[in-house]
Coordinates of C-alpha atoms in Angstrom, one line a residue:
X414 CA -17.4 -22.4 20.4
X415 CA -17.2 -24.9 17.5
X416 CA -17.5 -22.5 15.4
X417 CA -15.5 -20.0 16.1
X418 CA -13.0 -22.7 16.6
X419 CA -13.4 -23.7 13.5
X420 CA -13.9 -19.8 11.8
X421 CA -10.1 -19.1 13.7
X422 CA -8.3 -22.4 12.2
X423 CA -10.1 -21.2 8.9
X424 CA -8.2 -18.1 9.4
X425 CA -4.8 -19.3 9.7
X426 CA -4.8 -21.2 7.7
X427 CA -5.5 -18.0 5.3
X428 CA -2.2 -16.8 7.2
X429 CA -0.5 -19.5 6.6
X430 CA 3.0 -19.7 4.6
X431 CA 2.2 -20.7 0.9
X432 CA 4.1 -23.5 1.0
X433 CA 2.9 -25.1 4.1
X434 CA 0.2 -28.0 3.3
X435 CA -3.1 -27.9 5.4
X436 CA -2.0 -31.5 6.9
X437 CA 1.3 -30.8 8.7
X438 CA 0.4 -28.1 11.0
X439 CA 2.7 -30.1 13.8
X440 CA 5.8 -30.4 11.2
X441 CA 5.3 -26.8 10.1
X442 CA 8.4 -24.6 9.8
X443 CA 7.8 -20.8 10.2
X444 CA 9.7 -17.9 9.4
X445 CA 11.2 -15.7 12.0
X446 CA 14.1 -12.1 12.2
X447 CA 16.6 -14.5 13.4
X448 CA 15.7 -16.5 10.5
X449 CA 15.6 -14.7 7.7
X450 CA 19.5 -12.8 8.7
X451 CA 20.8 -16.2 8.0
X452 CA 19.9 -15.9 4.6
X453 CA 19.8 -19.4 2.0
X454 CA 21.3 -21.0 5.1
X455 CA 18.9 -20.9 7.4
X456 CA 17.1 -23.5 9.5
X457 CA 14.4 -23.1 6.9
X458 CA 12.9 -25.8 5.2
X459 CA 11.6 -24.3 2.0
X460 CA 9.4 -26.7 -0.1
X461 CA 9.1 -25.8 -4.3
X462 CA 7.1 -23.2 -4.7
X463 CA 3.6 -22.8 -5.7
X464 CA 1.3 -20.9 -9.0
X465 CA -0.4 -18.6 -7.0
X466 CA 2.7 -17.1 -5.4
X467 CA 2.2 -13.0 -6.1
X468 CA 5.1 -12.2 -7.7
X469 CA 7.1 -8.8 -9.2
X470 CA 8.0 -9.4 -13.2
X471 CA 9.0 -6.3 -13.3
X472 CA 9.7 -2.0 -11.1
X473 CA 10.6 0.7 -12.9
X474 CA 10.8 4.4 -12.2
X475 CA 11.3 7.8 -12.9
X476 CA 14.3 10.0 -11.1
X477 CA 13.6 11.8 -8.2
X478 CA 14.1 15.2 -9.1
X479 CA 13.8 18.3 -6.2
X480 CA 10.6 19.8 -5.8
X481 CA 10.0 23.4 -7.5
X482 CA 13.6 23.6 -9.2
X483 CA 14.8 19.9 -9.9
X484 CA 14.2 18.5 -13.1
X485 CA 10.4 17.8 -13.1
X486 CA 9.8 21.1 -11.6
X487 CA 7.7 22.0 -15.2
X488 CA 6.5 18.3 -15.8
X489 CA 2.7 17.6 -15.0
X490 CA 2.2 14.8 -12.6
X491 CA -0.1 12.4 -15.1
X492 CA 2.8 13.7 -17.1
X493 CA 5.4 11.4 -14.9
X494 CA 3.5 8.6 -14.3
X495 CA 2.3 7.9 -17.6
X496 CA 5.9 6.7 -18.8
X497 CA 6.7 5.0 -15.9
X498 CA 3.3 2.4 -16.8
X499 CA 4.5 2.3 -20.3
X500 CA 8.0 0.8 -19.4
X501 CA 6.3 -1.7 -17.1
X502 CA 4.2 -3.2 -20.2
X503 CA 7.1 -2.7 -22.7
X504 CA 8.9 -5.1 -20.5
X505 CA 6.8 -7.6 -19.8
X506 CA 5.1 -7.0 -23.2
X507 CA 1.8 -7.1 -21.4
X508 CA -1.4 -6.4 -23.9
X509 CA -2.6 -3.6 -21.6
X510 CA -6.3 -5.2 -21.6
X511 CA -4.4 -8.1 -19.3
X512 CA -4.2 -6.3 -16.6
X513 CA -6.5 -7.0 -14.1
X514 CA -6.3 -3.1 -12.8
X515 CA -4.1 -0.2 -12.0
X516 CA -3.8 1.4 -8.2
X517 CA -2.5 4.4 -7.9
X518 CA -2.6 6.8 -4.6
X519 CA -3.0 10.5 -6.0
X520 CA -4.8 10.1 -9.2
X521 CA -8.3 9.2 -10.2
X522 CA -7.9 5.6 -11.2
X523 CA -8.1 3.7 -8.6
X524 CA -6.5 5.6 -5.9
X525 CA -4.8 5.0 -2.4
X526 CA -4.1 7.0 0.6
X527 CA -1.9 6.2 3.2
X528 CA 0.3 9.5 3.1
X529 CA 4.0 8.2 3.1
X530 CA 3.1 4.5 2.4
X531 CA 0.7 5.2 -0.1
X532 CA 3.1 3.9 -3.1
X533 CA 3.5 0.5 -0.6
X534 CA 0.2 0.5 0.4
X535 CA -1.2 0.4 -3.5
X536 CA 1.6 -2.8 -4.3
X537 CA 0.2 -4.9 -1.2
X538 CA -3.6 -4.1 -2.4
X539 CA -2.5 -5.5 -5.6
X540 CA -0.9 -8.2 -4.4
X541 CA -3.7 -9.2 -1.6
X542 CA -6.3 -9.3 -5.4
X543 CA -3.8 -11.2 -6.7
X544 CA -3.9 -13.8 -4.2
X545 CA -7.4 -13.7 -3.9
X546 CA -8.1 -14.7 -7.2
X547 CA -10.2 -10.9 -7.9
X548 CA -7.8 -10.7 -11.1
X549 CA -3.8 -12.2 -11.8
X550 CA -1.9 -9.3 -12.6
X551 CA -2.7 -5.5 -11.0
X552 CA -0.1 -3.0 -10.9
X553 CA 0.5 -1.1 -7.8
X554 CA 1.9 2.8 -8.2
X555 CA 3.0 5.5 -6.4
X556 CA 3.1 9.3 -8.0
X557 CA 4.0 12.8 -6.7
X558 CA 4.3 16.4 -7.6
X559 CA 5.0 17.6 -4.8
X560 CA 6.3 20.9 -7.0
X561 CA 2.4 20.7 -7.7
X562 CA 0.9 19.4 -4.4
X563 CA 2.2 22.8 -2.5
X564 CA 3.1 21.4 0.6
X565 CA 2.4 24.0 3.4
X566 CA 2.1 23.9 7.2
X567 CA -0.8 23.3 8.7
X568 CA -4.6 21.8 7.7
X569 CA -7.3 22.8 7.5
X570 CA -11.3 23.0 8.6
X571 CA -11.0 20.7 12.1
X572 CA -13.8 20.0 14.1
X573 CA -13.3 21.2 17.2
X574 CA -13.9 17.7 19.3
X575 CA -10.3 17.4 18.5
X576 CA -8.6 19.5 20.6
X577 CA -9.8 17.8 23.5
X578 CA -8.3 14.6 22.5
X579 CA -4.2 15.0 22.6
X580 CA -3.9 12.0 20.5
X581 CA -6.2 13.3 18.3
X582 CA -4.6 16.8 18.9
X583 CA -1.0 15.9 17.6
X584 CA -1.8 13.8 14.4
X585 CA -1.7 17.3 13.4
X586 CA 1.7 18.2 14.5
X587 CA 4.6 18.8 11.6
X588 CA 6.1 15.8 10.7
X589 CA 9.6 18.4 11.7
X590 CA 8.3 18.8 14.9
X591 CA 7.9 14.6 15.0
X592 CA 10.9 14.8 14.3
X593 CA 12.1 16.6 17.1
X594 CA 10.5 14.4 19.9
X595 CA 11.7 11.8 18.3
X596 CA 15.1 12.7 19.1
X597 CA 14.6 14.1 22.7
X598 CA 12.4 10.8 23.9
X599 CA 15.0 8.5 22.7
X600 CA 18.3 10.4 23.2
X601 CA 19.1 11.1 19.5
X602 CA 21.9 13.7 19.2
X603 CA 22.5 16.5 17.0
X604 CA 26.2 14.2 15.6
X605 CA 24.1 11.2 15.1
X606 CA 21.7 12.4 13.2
X607 CA 24.6 14.5 10.5
X608 CA 26.6 11.6 10.8
X609 CA 23.1 9.4 8.9
X610 CA 22.4 12.4 6.3
X611 CA 26.3 12.1 5.4
X612 CA 26.4 8.3 4.8
X613 CA 23.2 8.2 2.7
X614 CA 24.4 10.7 0.3
X615 CA 27.5 9.4 -0.3
X616 CA 25.7 5.4 -0.5
X617 CA 23.5 7.2 -2.8
X618 CA 26.3 9.1 -4.6
X619 CA 28.2 5.5 -5.1
X620 CA 25.3 3.5 -5.7
X621 CA 24.7 6.0 -8.6
X622 CA 28.4 6.5 -10.2
X623 CA 28.5 2.7 -10.0
X624 CA 25.3 2.6 -12.5
X625 CA 22.8 0.4 -9.8
X626 CA 19.3 2.1 -10.9
X627 CA 20.0 2.1 -14.7
X628 CA 17.5 -1.0 -14.1
X629 CA 15.7 0.9 -11.9
X630 CA 15.2 4.1 -14.0
X631 CA 13.8 5.5 -16.4
X632 CA 14.0 8.5 -18.9
X633 CA 11.0 11.3 -19.1
X634 CA 11.7 14.7 -20.7
X635 CA 10.6 17.6 -19.0
X636 CA 8.4 20.0 -21.4
X637 CA 10.6 23.4 -19.1
X638 CA 8.7 26.3 -20.5
X639 CA 8.7 29.5 -22.7
X640 CA 11.1 28.4 -25.3
X641 CA 13.3 26.6 -23.2
X642 CA 13.9 23.4 -25.6
X643 CA 12.7 19.6 -23.7
X644 CA 15.1 17.7 -20.9
X645 CA 15.4 14.1 -20.9
X646 CA 16.3 13.4 -17.2
X647 CA 17.2 10.1 -15.9
X648 CA 19.0 11.1 -12.2
X649 CA 18.4 11.8 -9.3
X650 CA 18.9 15.2 -8.4
X651 CA 18.8 15.6 -5.1
X652 CA 22.0 13.5 -4.1
X653 CA 25.4 15.6 -2.5
X654 CA 28.4 13.3 -2.8
X655 CA 30.0 16.3 -0.8
X656 CA 27.9 16.4 1.6
X657 CA 29.9 16.3 5.1
X658 CA 30.3 17.0 8.9
X659 CA 31.7 20.1 9.1
X660 CA 29.2 21.6 6.5
X661 CA 26.0 20.0 8.0
X662 CA 27.1 21.0 11.5
X663 CA 27.1 24.9 10.3
X664 CA 23.3 24.1 9.1
X665 CA 20.3 25.7 11.9
X666 CA 17.4 23.8 13.8
X667 CA 14.2 24.3 11.2
X668 CA 11.3 23.3 13.8
X669 CA 12.7 24.4 17.6
X670 CA 15.8 27.0 18.4
X671 CA 17.0 24.6 20.1
X672 CA 16.1 21.7 18.3
X673 CA 18.7 18.8 16.3
X674 CA 16.5 18.7 12.4
X675 CA 18.1 20.5 9.8
X676 CA 18.3 21.1 6.2
X677 CA 20.7 18.7 5.9
X678 CA 19.4 15.8 8.1
X679 CA 15.6 15.6 6.6
X680 CA 14.6 14.3 3.3
X681 CA 14.0 16.6 0.7
X682 CA 10.4 17.5 -1.1
X683 CA 10.6 16.1 -3.9
X684 CA 8.9 14.7 -7.3
X685 CA 9.4 11.6 -9.2
X686 CA 6.9 8.6 -9.4
X687 CA 7.1 5.1 -9.7
X688 CA 5.0 1.6 -11.2
X689 CA 5.4 -2.5 -10.3
X690 CA 4.1 -5.1 -12.3
X691 CA 2.5 -7.8 -10.0
X692 CA 1.1 -11.5 -11.0
X693 CA 0.6 -14.6 -10.6
X694 CA 4.0 -16.9 -10.4
X695 CA 1.9 -19.4 -13.3
X696 CA 1.3 -16.8 -15.2
X697 CA 4.6 -15.6 -15.4
X698 CA 6.4 -18.5 -15.5
X699 CA 3.9 -19.4 -18.9
X700 CA 4.4 -16.0 -20.4
X701 CA 8.6 -16.7 -19.8
X702 CA 8.7 -13.3 -17.2
X703 CA 11.9 -12.7 -15.1
X704 CA 10.9 -12.8 -11.2
X705 CA 12.3 -10.0 -9.6
X706 CA 10.7 -10.9 -6.2
X707 CA 7.9 -12.8 -4.5
X708 CA 5.5 -10.5 -2.0
X709 CA 5.6 -12.3 0.9
X710 CA 3.6 -9.7 3.9
X711 CA 2.8 -6.7 4.7
X712 CA 1.4 -4.7 8.0
X713 CA 0.2 -1.0 9.3
X714 CA 1.0 -0.5 12.2
X715 CA -0.5 2.4 14.9
X716 CA 2.0 4.8 17.2
X717 CA 1.7 7.7 19.3
X718 CA 1.6 10.3 16.7
X719 CA 3.5 13.4 19.1
X720 CA 6.7 10.0 18.0
X721 CA 5.7 8.6 14.7
X722 CA 9.2 8.2 13.0
X723 CA 9.3 5.8 15.3
X724 CA 6.7 3.6 13.2
X725 CA 9.4 1.3 11.4
X726 CA 10.7 -0.2 14.9
X727 CA 6.9 -0.9 15.1
X728 CA 5.8 -2.5 12.0
X729 CA 8.8 -4.4 11.4
X730 CA 12.1 -5.9 13.2
X731 CA 13.9 -6.4 9.7
X732 CA 16.3 -4.0 7.5
X733 CA 15.1 -2.1 5.2
X734 CA 14.2 1.5 6.6
X735 CA 13.6 5.0 5.1
X736 CA 14.8 7.6 6.1
X737 CA 12.8 10.7 6.3
X738 CA 14.6 12.0 8.9
X739 CA 17.7 11.0 10.6
X740 CA 16.3 11.2 14.1
X741 CA 13.7 8.7 13.2
X742 CA 16.5 5.9 11.0
X743 CA 18.7 6.6 13.8
X744 CA 16.3 5.4 16.9
X745 CA 15.1 2.6 15.1
X746 CA 18.2 1.0 13.7
X747 CA 19.3 1.0 17.4
X748 CA 16.3 0.1 18.7
X749 CA 16.2 -3.0 16.0
X750 CA 19.2 -3.3 16.4
X751 CA 20.3 -3.4 12.9
X752 CA 23.5 -3.9 11.1
X753 CA 24.5 -1.0 9.0
X754 CA 25.3 -2.6 5.9
X755 CA 22.2 -3.7 5.6
X756 CA 20.2 -1.1 6.1
X757 CA 19.3 1.6 3.0
X758 CA 22.7 0.1 1.7
X759 CA 22.5 2.3 -1.4
X760 CA 21.1 5.2 0.2
X761 CA 17.7 6.6 1.6
X762 CA 15.5 9.5 1.4
X763 CA 17.4 12.2 2.8
X764 CA 19.6 11.9 -0.1
X765 CA 16.9 11.0 -3.0
X766 CA 14.1 13.3 -1.8
X767 CA 11.2 11.5 -0.2
X768 CA 8.3 11.7 -3.1
X769 CA 5.4 11.3 -0.2
X770 CA 2.9 9.1 -2.2
X771 CA 5.3 7.6 -4.7
X772 CA 8.3 6.2 -2.3
X773 CA 7.0 2.7 -1.0
X774 CA 6.5 2.5 -4.9
X775 CA 10.0 3.1 -5.6
X776 CA 11.4 1.5 -2.9
X777 CA 9.9 -2.0 -4.2
X778 CA 12.3 -1.5 -7.3
X779 CA 15.5 -0.4 -5.2
X780 CA 15.1 -3.1 -3.0
X781 CA 14.6 -6.7 -5.3
X782 CA 17.6 -4.7 -7.9
X783 CA 19.1 -4.5 -4.8
X784 CA 18.7 -8.2 -3.3
X785 CA 18.9 -9.5 -7.1
X786 CA 22.9 -8.0 -7.1
X787 CA 23.0 -9.5 -3.3
X788 CA 22.2 -13.4 -4.6
X789 CA 21.9 -16.1 -2.1
X790 CA 23.6 -13.6 0.7
X791 CA 20.1 -12.3 0.7
X792 CA 17.1 -13.6 0.7
X793 CA 14.3 -11.2 2.6
X794 CA 14.5 -7.3 2.1
X795 CA 11.8 -5.5 4.2
X796 CA 10.8 -2.0 3.1
X797 CA 10.2 -0.2 5.8
X798 CA 8.5 3.7 6.4
X799 CA 6.6 5.8 9.1
X800 CA 3.3 7.2 7.8
X801 CA 2.5 10.8 9.3
X802 CA -0.9 10.9 11.8
X803 CA 1.2 8.4 14.0
X804 CA 1.7 4.7 11.7
X805 CA 4.2 2.6 10.6
X806 CA 4.2 0.5 7.4
X807 CA 6.7 -2.6 6.2
X808 CA 6.3 -5.1 3.2
X809 CA 8.1 -8.5 3.0
X810 CA 9.4 -9.7 -0.4
X811 CA 12.0 -12.6 -1.0
X812 CA 14.7 -13.0 -3.7
X813 CA 13.1 -13.9 -7.0
X814 CA 15.6 -16.4 -7.6
X815 CA 15.6 -17.7 -4.3
X816 CA 11.8 -19.2 -4.2
X817 CA 12.3 -22.4 -5.3
X818 CA 14.9 -24.3 -4.2
X819 CA 17.1 -24.4 -1.0
X820 CA 20.0 -27.2 -1.6
X821 CA 22.1 -26.2 1.4
X822 CA 18.4 -25.1 3.6
X823 CA 18.2 -27.8 7.0
X824 CA 14.6 -28.3 8.3
X825 CA 14.3 -27.6 12.3
X826 CA 11.8 -29.1 15.2
X827 CA 9.9 -26.2 16.4
X828 CA 6.1 -25.9 18.3
X829 CA 3.1 -26.2 16.1
X830 CA 2.4 -23.6 14.0
X831 CA -1.1 -23.0 15.6
X832 CA 0.0 -22.9 18.9
X833 CA 3.3 -19.9 17.5
X834 CA 0.6 -17.9 15.5
X835 CA -1.3 -18.2 18.9
X836 CA 0.9 -17.4 21.3
X837 CA 2.5 -14.7 19.0
X838 CA 0.5 -13.3 16.6
X839 CA 2.1 -10.4 15.5
X840 CA 5.7 -11.4 15.4
X841 CA 4.6 -14.7 13.4
X842 CA 2.7 -13.1 11.1
X843 CA 4.8 -9.9 10.4
X844 CA 7.9 -12.4 9.8
X845 CA 6.4 -14.4 7.2

């Protein structure tokens, strides 16, 4: 029994926020949604950051373009990713030999596959390896060419035993059907979904016009074909500034005759790539690199595959939710009682498109640059998304320039760290 308790103590010490000291178990302050939402004025004591924090020093991406007819329809997947990696190294002025690993979601370097959250999983894997001491610098990337990797209904041959288990069978449902299931089960109306789509396009168009994506986007040359000249692509081409409720109402449901999911309120199929450079804080400071953000936590959870769109609501309880389908987006906002002004402030996947493997990595840059613009009004941010076959994932980031001192923060008395972890393990772990 004593050995078991000791093992538990070691485990909880690993989960303890890095700024806590082993001697302060009874007075340690913890992060919870209500505290995170309060910004820099939160009742949460923050001591000086330590050198082994995992920080993001650079993040960039390609434009997100429509599959088969957009700016990258003639560009190979490798040619999407290579310039992004080069830009990342140039921004940090790093020698490639300094990078311990590159984790990609679809090409042969070291690969990871968690479907829609593959890019985010790659970033989380690199952060974990740096934290574990395997290396000090790593790159997490996401890549998807849905033009080349054609998405077709159905899957290959599966074990016939799958038919005997409802939830296993539901893992094979088309994503559009799961969207309809969410809308039907949780009462999300067609009008609510269309309004979410309008908001997404308008916000993305406004953000583009104001130049908000210039820091994160890099130009990519699309080779074209035949006698056409190469074209440099820099702007996301799926955004429709003139989207309105009247036009969306004319679109017919795609997946069910009596359904509500249409081509206008679902994410587009797209091509794109993104990359995130992570390293130890001490090394970033030694190199004089800017710190965009601090990687704080990651979680992936399982949900009923028939309604996989509820994944973000289960994975985490803080705002920034990826909207693959409007039904999912509306449900998660309602379920978590999120402030609409803090969710997808620059639009979401309905406007940009959703290049499956790339979206998670793309969102990291979009989130951190937006947090930087908000300054002290935005201390923590979350990227959250549903995942095909019944999962949800979320990652927590802290604003880069907020991780050292908070002059206006105040300490609060709470129960011991261990008691909180044991009594509310999931909430405490996800709220770090």
